[in-house]
Coordinates of C-alpha atoms and ligand atoms in Angstrom, one line a residue:
M1 CA 105.8 104.3 67.4
T2 CA 104.2 100.9 67.1
L3 CA 106.5 97.9 66.5
K4 CA 105.2 95.7 63.7
V5 CA 105.8 92.1 64.9
G6 CA 105.6 88.8 63.2
V7 CA 105.0 85.7 65.3
I8 CA 106.3 82.3 64.2
G9 CA 104.7 79.2 65.9
T10 CA 101.2 79.7 67.0
G11 CA 100.8 76.9 69.5
M12 CA 100.4 77.2 73.3
I13 CA 102.9 79.9 74.1
G14 CA 102.7 81.6 70.7
Q15 CA 99.0 82.2 71.4
E16 CA 99.8 83.5 74.8
H17 CA 102.3 86.0 73.4
I18 CA 99.9 87.1 70.7
R19 CA 97.3 87.9 73.4
R20 CA 100.0 89.7 75.4
L21 CA 101.0 91.8 72.3
T22 CA 97.5 92.6 71.2
Q23 CA 95.6 92.9 74.5
V24 CA 98.0 93.8 77.3
L25 CA 100.9 95.8 75.7
S26 CA 100.3 99.0 73.7
A27 CA 103.5 99.6 71.8
A28 CA 103.3 96.6 69.4
E29 CA 101.1 95.3 66.7
V30 CA 101.1 91.6 65.5
V31 CA 101.0 92.2 61.7
A32 CA 102.0 88.6 60.6
V33 CA 101.8 85.0 61.8
S34 CA 103.2 81.7 60.5
D35 CA 103.0 78.1 61.6
I36 CA 103.7 74.8 60.0
D37 CA 100.0 74.4 60.4
G38 CA 98.8 77.3 58.3
A39 CA 95.1 76.7 59.4
R40 CA 96.1 77.1 63.1
A41 CA 98.0 80.3 62.3
A42 CA 95.0 81.7 60.4
A43 CA 92.6 80.7 63.3
V44 CA 94.5 82.3 66.1
G45 CA 96.3 85.3 64.3
P46 CA 94.7 88.7 65.1
E47 CA 92.3 90.2 62.7
G48 CA 94.2 91.9 59.8
A49 CA 97.4 89.9 60.4
K50 CA 98.9 88.3 57.3
V51 CA 99.4 84.6 57.3
F52 CA 102.6 83.5 55.8
A53 CA 103.2 80.0 54.4
T54 CA 106.8 79.8 55.7
A55 CA 108.8 81.4 58.6
G56 CA 111.4 82.6 56.0
D57 CA 108.7 84.5 54.1
L58 CA 107.4 86.2 57.3
I59 CA 111.0 87.2 58.4
R60 CA 111.8 88.7 55.0
S61 CA 108.5 90.5 54.6
N62 CA 108.9 94.3 54.6
T63 CA 105.8 94.7 56.7
V64 CA 107.5 92.9 59.7
E65 CA 110.0 95.0 61.8
A66 CA 110.7 92.4 64.5
V67 CA 110.1 88.7 65.0
V68 CA 108.9 86.5 67.9
I69 CA 109.9 82.8 67.5
C70 CA 107.6 80.3 69.3
S71 CA 108.1 77.3 67.2
W72 CA 109.6 74.1 68.6
G73 CA 113.4 74.1 69.5
P74 CA 114.8 72.3 66.5
A75 CA 113.3 74.9 64.1
H76 CA 114.9 77.9 66.0
E77 CA 118.4 77.9 64.4
E78 CA 117.2 78.4 60.9
Q79 CA 114.7 81.0 61.9
L80 CA 117.2 82.9 64.0
L81 CA 119.8 82.8 61.2
D82 CA 117.2 84.2 58.8
C83 CA 116.4 87.0 61.2
I84 CA 120.0 88.0 61.7
A85 CA 120.5 87.9 57.9
A86 CA 117.5 90.3 57.6
G87 CA 118.9 92.5 60.4
K88 CA 115.6 92.1 62.4
P89 CA 115.4 92.1 66.2
V90 CA 114.1 88.7 67.4
F91 CA 112.6 87.4 70.6
C92 CA 113.2 83.6 70.7
E93 CA 111.5 81.4 73.2
K94 CA 113.8 79.0 75.0
P95 CA 115.7 76.9 74.2
L96 CA 117.8 79.1 71.9
V97 CA 118.6 76.1 69.9
T98 CA 119.0 72.4 70.8
T99 CA 122.7 71.7 70.2
A100 CA 125.9 73.6 71.2
A101 CA 127.1 73.6 67.6
A102 CA 123.9 75.4 66.5
A103 CA 124.3 77.9 69.3
L104 CA 127.8 78.7 68.0
R105 CA 126.5 79.2 64.5
V106 CA 123.9 81.7 65.7
M107 CA 126.5 83.5 67.9
E108 CA 128.9 83.7 65.0
A109 CA 126.2 85.2 62.7
E110 CA 125.2 87.8 65.4
V111 CA 128.8 88.7 66.0
A112 CA 129.5 89.1 62.3
F113 CA 126.4 91.3 62.0
G114 CA 128.0 93.4 64.8
R115 CA 125.0 94.3 67.0
R116 CA 122.8 92.3 69.4
L117 CA 119.5 91.3 67.7
V118 CA 118.5 88.2 69.8
Q119 CA 116.7 88.0 73.1
V120 CA 116.1 84.6 74.7
G121 CA 112.9 83.8 76.5
F122 CA 114.3 83.4 80.0
M123 CA 111.4 85.2 81.7
R124 CA 112.5 84.6 85.3
R125 CA 115.0 87.5 84.9
F126 CA 112.0 89.8 84.6
D127 CA 110.1 88.5 87.6
A128 CA 109.9 91.1 90.4
D129 CA 110.8 88.5 93.2
Y130 CA 113.8 87.3 91.3
R131 CA 114.9 90.9 90.6
R132 CA 114.7 91.8 94.3
L133 CA 116.6 88.7 95.2
K134 CA 119.3 89.7 92.7
A135 CA 119.4 93.3 93.9
T136 CA 120.0 92.0 97.5
L137 CA 122.9 89.7 96.3
D138 CA 124.4 92.4 94.2
A139 CA 124.4 94.9 97.1
A140 CA 126.8 92.4 98.8
V141 CA 125.3 93.1 102.2
L142 CA 125.2 89.3 102.8
G143 CA 128.8 88.6 101.6
A144 CA 129.6 86.1 98.9
P145 CA 126.9 83.6 97.7
L146 CA 127.9 80.0 98.7
M147 CA 124.9 77.9 97.8
F148 CA 121.7 78.4 95.9
H149 CA 118.8 76.0 96.4
S150 CA 116.4 76.1 93.4
T151 CA 113.2 74.2 93.3
H152 CA 111.2 73.7 90.1
R153 CA 107.9 71.7 90.6
N154 CA 105.2 71.2 88.0
A155 CA 101.8 69.8 89.0
A156 CA 101.7 67.4 86.0
V157 CA 103.1 66.9 82.6
P158 CA 100.5 68.1 80.0
E159 CA 98.8 65.1 78.5
E160 CA 99.0 66.4 75.0
L161 CA 102.8 66.7 75.2
F162 CA 105.0 63.8 74.3
Y163 CA 107.1 64.2 77.4
T164 CA 110.3 62.0 77.9
S165 CA 112.7 61.4 80.8
D166 CA 115.3 63.6 79.2
M167 CA 113.1 66.7 79.1
P168 CA 113.5 67.8 82.8
L169 CA 117.2 68.0 81.9
N170 CA 117.1 69.5 78.4
D171 CA 113.9 71.5 78.5
T172 CA 113.2 72.5 82.2
L173 CA 116.7 72.8 83.7
V174 CA 117.6 75.6 81.2
H175 CA 115.5 78.0 83.4
D176 CA 117.3 77.1 86.6
A177 CA 120.7 77.1 84.9
D178 CA 120.1 80.6 83.5
I179 CA 118.7 82.1 86.7
S180 CA 121.6 80.6 88.7
R181 CA 124.2 82.2 86.3
W182 CA 122.3 85.5 86.4
L183 CA 121.7 85.6 90.2
L184 CA 125.2 84.6 91.2
N185 CA 127.1 86.4 88.3
D186 CA 128.8 83.2 87.6
E187 CA 129.2 80.5 85.0
V188 CA 128.4 76.8 85.4
T189 CA 131.6 74.7 85.1
G190 CA 130.3 71.2 85.8
V191 CA 127.1 69.3 86.3
E192 CA 126.1 66.2 88.3
V193 CA 122.7 64.4 88.3
R194 CA 121.3 62.1 91.0
V195 CA 118.1 60.1 90.5
P196 CA 116.2 59.3 93.6
R197 CA 113.3 56.9 94.1
R198 CA 110.8 57.5 91.2
S199 CA 107.5 59.1 91.9
R200 CA 104.7 56.6 91.1
R201 CA 102.7 59.5 89.7
G202 CA 105.3 59.9 86.9
N203 CA 104.6 56.4 85.4
D204 CA 107.8 55.4 83.7
L205 CA 109.4 58.9 83.8
R206 CA 112.7 59.6 85.5
D207 CA 111.0 61.9 88.0
P208 CA 112.1 63.6 90.1
V209 CA 115.8 64.4 89.5
M210 CA 118.3 66.3 91.6
V211 CA 120.9 68.3 89.7
L212 CA 124.1 69.9 91.2
L213 CA 125.6 72.7 89.3
H214 CA 129.2 73.6 90.1
M215 CA 129.8 77.3 89.5
G216 CA 133.2 78.9 88.5
S217 CA 133.4 80.7 91.9
G218 CA 133.1 77.3 93.8
A219 CA 129.5 78.1 94.8
L220 CA 127.1 75.1 94.4
V221 CA 123.5 75.1 93.2
D222 CA 121.2 72.2 93.9
V223 CA 118.1 72.0 91.6
E224 CA 115.1 69.8 92.4
I225 CA 113.0 69.2 89.3
S226 CA 109.7 67.4 89.9
V227 CA 107.3 67.3 87.1
N228 CA 104.4 65.5 88.7
I229 CA 104.1 67.0 92.1
A230 CA 100.3 67.2 92.0
Y231 CA 99.6 70.3 94.1
G232 CA 100.6 73.1 91.7
Y233 CA 103.5 74.9 90.1
D234 CA 105.9 75.7 92.9
I235 CA 109.1 77.7 92.2
R236 CA 111.4 78.3 95.1
G237 CA 114.8 79.7 95.6
E238 CA 117.1 80.4 98.5
V239 CA 120.7 81.6 98.4
S240 CA 123.0 80.9 101.4
C241 CA 125.7 83.6 101.7
E242 CA 128.6 84.2 104.1
E243 CA 126.5 86.6 106.3
G244 CA 122.9 85.3 105.9
T245 CA 120.4 84.0 103.5
A246 CA 118.1 85.6 100.9
S247 CA 115.0 83.8 99.4
L248 CA 112.2 84.3 97.0
P249 CA 108.9 84.8 98.9
L250 CA 106.5 81.9 98.8
R251 CA 103.9 83.0 96.3
P252 CA 100.5 81.7 97.2
A253 CA 97.9 82.3 94.5
T254 CA 95.2 82.5 97.1
L255 CA 94.9 82.3 100.9
I256 CA 91.7 80.4 101.9
R257 CA 90.1 80.5 105.4
D258 CA 87.2 78.2 105.9
I259 CA 85.8 75.7 108.3
H260 CA 88.7 73.3 107.5
G261 CA 91.2 75.9 108.6
V262 CA 93.7 78.1 106.7
R263 CA 95.3 77.0 103.5
Q264 CA 97.3 78.5 100.6
L265 CA 96.7 77.6 97.0
V266 CA 99.8 77.7 94.8
P267 CA 99.7 78.8 91.2
A268 CA 98.4 76.2 88.8
D269 CA 101.1 76.6 86.1
W270 CA 103.9 78.8 84.7
R271 CA 101.3 81.0 82.9
E272 CA 99.8 82.0 86.3
R273 CA 103.1 82.2 88.3
F274 CA 105.0 84.3 85.7
I275 CA 102.3 86.3 84.0
E276 CA 103.7 89.7 85.0
A277 CA 107.3 88.5 84.2
Y278 CA 106.3 87.7 80.7
D279 CA 104.6 91.1 80.3
Q280 CA 107.7 92.8 81.5
E281 CA 109.9 90.7 79.4
F282 CA 108.0 91.8 76.3
R283 CA 107.8 95.5 77.5
E284 CA 111.7 95.5 77.5
W285 CA 111.9 93.6 74.3
I286 CA 109.7 96.0 72.4
A287 CA 111.7 99.0 73.8
A288 CA 115.0 97.5 72.6
A289 CA 113.6 96.1 69.3
G290 CA 112.2 99.5 68.5
Q291 CA 115.8 100.7 68.6
G292 CA 116.9 97.9 66.3
T293 CA 118.6 95.9 68.9
A294 CA 118.1 93.5 71.9
T295 CA 118.9 93.5 75.7
G296 CA 118.3 90.9 78.4
P297 CA 119.1 87.3 78.0
S298 CA 121.4 86.9 75.0
T299 CA 122.6 84.3 72.5
W300 CA 125.6 83.9 74.9
D301 CA 123.1 83.0 77.7
G302 CA 121.2 80.6 75.4
Y303 CA 124.5 79.0 74.5
A304 CA 125.4 78.5 78.2
A305 CA 122.1 77.0 79.0
T306 CA 122.5 74.5 76.0
L307 CA 125.9 73.5 77.3
V308 CA 124.5 72.9 80.8
A309 CA 121.6 70.8 79.4
D310 CA 124.1 68.7 77.3
A311 CA 126.2 68.1 80.4
A312 CA 123.2 67.1 82.4
L313 CA 122.2 64.5 79.9
R314 CA 125.8 63.1 79.9
A315 CA 125.8 63.2 83.7
V316 CA 122.6 61.2 84.1
E317 CA 124.2 58.4 82.1
S318 CA 127.7 58.5 83.5
G319 CA 126.9 59.3 87.2
A320 CA 129.9 61.4 87.2
L321 CA 130.7 65.2 87.3
E322 CA 130.5 66.3 83.7
P323 CA 132.5 69.4 82.8
V324 CA 130.9 72.5 81.0
R325 CA 133.5 74.1 78.7
M326 CA 132.4 77.4 77.1
C327 CA 134.3 79.1 74.3
Q328 CA 135.7 82.6 74.9
R329 CA 132.9 85.1 75.3
P330 CA 132.8 87.5 72.2
S331 CA 132.9 91.2 73.3
L332 CA 129.5 91.7 71.8
Y333 CA 128.1 90.0 74.9
G334 CA 130.2 92.0 77.4
T335 CA 133.7 91.5 78.8
T336 CA 132.5 90.6 82.3
L337 CA 129.6 88.6 83.5
E338 CA 127.9 91.7 84.8
A339 CA 128.5 93.7 81.6
A340 CA 126.9 90.9 79.6
R341 CA 123.6 91.6 81.3
Ligands
NAP1 P1 103.5 74.1 70.8 O1 102.2 74.2 71.5 O2 103.8 72.7 70.2 O3 103.6 75.2 69.7 C1 104.7 75.2 68.8 C2 104.0 75.6 67.4 O4 105.1 75.8 66.4 C3 103.1 74.5 66.9 O5 102.0 75.1 66.3 C4 104.0 73.8 65.8 O6 103.2 73.2 64.8 C5 104.7 75.1 65.3 N1 106.0 74.7 64.5 C6 106.8 73.7 64.7 N2 107.8 73.8 63.8 C7 107.6 74.9 63.1 C8 108.3 75.6 62.0 N3 109.4 75.0 61.5 N4 107.8 76.7 61.6 C9 106.7 77.2 62.1 N5 106.0 76.7 63.1 C10 106.4 75.5 63.6 O7 104.7 74.4 71.8 P2 104.8 75.5 72.9 O8 104.5 74.9 74.2 O9 104.0 76.7 72.5 O10 106.4 75.8 72.9 C11 106.9 76.6 71.8 C12 108.3 77.0 72.3 O11 108.2 77.8 73.5 C13 109.2 75.9 72.7 O12 110.6 76.2 72.4 C14 109.1 75.8 74.3 O13 110.3 75.3 74.9 C15 108.9 77.3 74.6 N6 108.2 77.5 75.8 C16 108.8 78.4 76.8 C17 108.1 78.6 78.0 C18 108.7 79.5 79.0 O14 108.3 79.4 80.2 N7 109.5 80.5 78.6 C19 106.9 77.9 78.3 C20 106.3 77.1 77.3 C21 107.0 76.9 76.1 P3 102.9 71.6 65.0 O15 102.2 71.5 66.3 O16 102.1 71.2 63.8 O17 104.3 70.9 65.1

């Protein structure tokens, strides 16, 4: 059975996912596209795909069985609510939404529908290295996790992007927040932010930043976010436990030996580093969506990440430890952290 998919938002990652759905994976077909810029949607949609003038028209179309949302964050809430109203499984790129109130509205609608329909685009959970790291932690051979050191470095901010000083905290940090919750089976209860000397490569940006996530168990997560590190896209993670440590392997893109010696090239960007993770993320989404539901990162997880981002923005202003207060988890998302995954 081939899943008939409609893609909303045909910019950078929308085009990447259309390529994935049409050229890499076999169980789905992109039958519809829509973008605020209709000409762009028509130009990048696969041959035969219908171009819809609005996201709502695409979602309600009988030819579309499942939806992929790759529009910008502020448009996600309305599009998610339309998908839930239509009872259609939906993959939504991060962020789920941009405010906690919007996340609660989406959660309320999905809970009222009575079945999971939403998967959020936290692709690190599908990366083989992160999965091995989690399996090691879950096996408990190293005892309880005490600290997680997470490093998120981008070579540069894309020139075409209007990138602001808040974005490392409300756009990038969501990945580290989600992977910390998932790896440690724990919730974030508070956030601190420290701003060191600024990199001159970042012009006027607040870059880098150091974030400290306080977890419910008492474990601490430090996150370095640098968005102008120059040398590549470098994602690192090491967990210190009672009986030892476990870390992600360093992932060189290429190892070069020449007359200058030996050197490792790191991946250029997120597309290169996580390409297999995105493929696996969509494989699992297609399987669940074909059954009329969703697995993997949920609306609850998107809500949690939104609260962490909000707390980080407050913390960078106040300089204090800002609390994260989540509502009670609806049973749709599991009764324990592990069951929610
Ligand atoms: P992008 O290149 O700006 O593409 C977004 C596209 O959506 C643009 O074509 C935009 O049109 C269109 N759009 C905006 N509002 C819309 C609406 N209401 N209805 C339909 N189309 C609309 O951005 P991007 O980099 O692809 O990012 C898209 C989403 O993916 C963001 O939420 C971003 O955070 C996320 N993302 C996730 C990852 C990841 O690692 N998981 C990586 C990159 C991006 P205009 O340009 O005319 O506004």
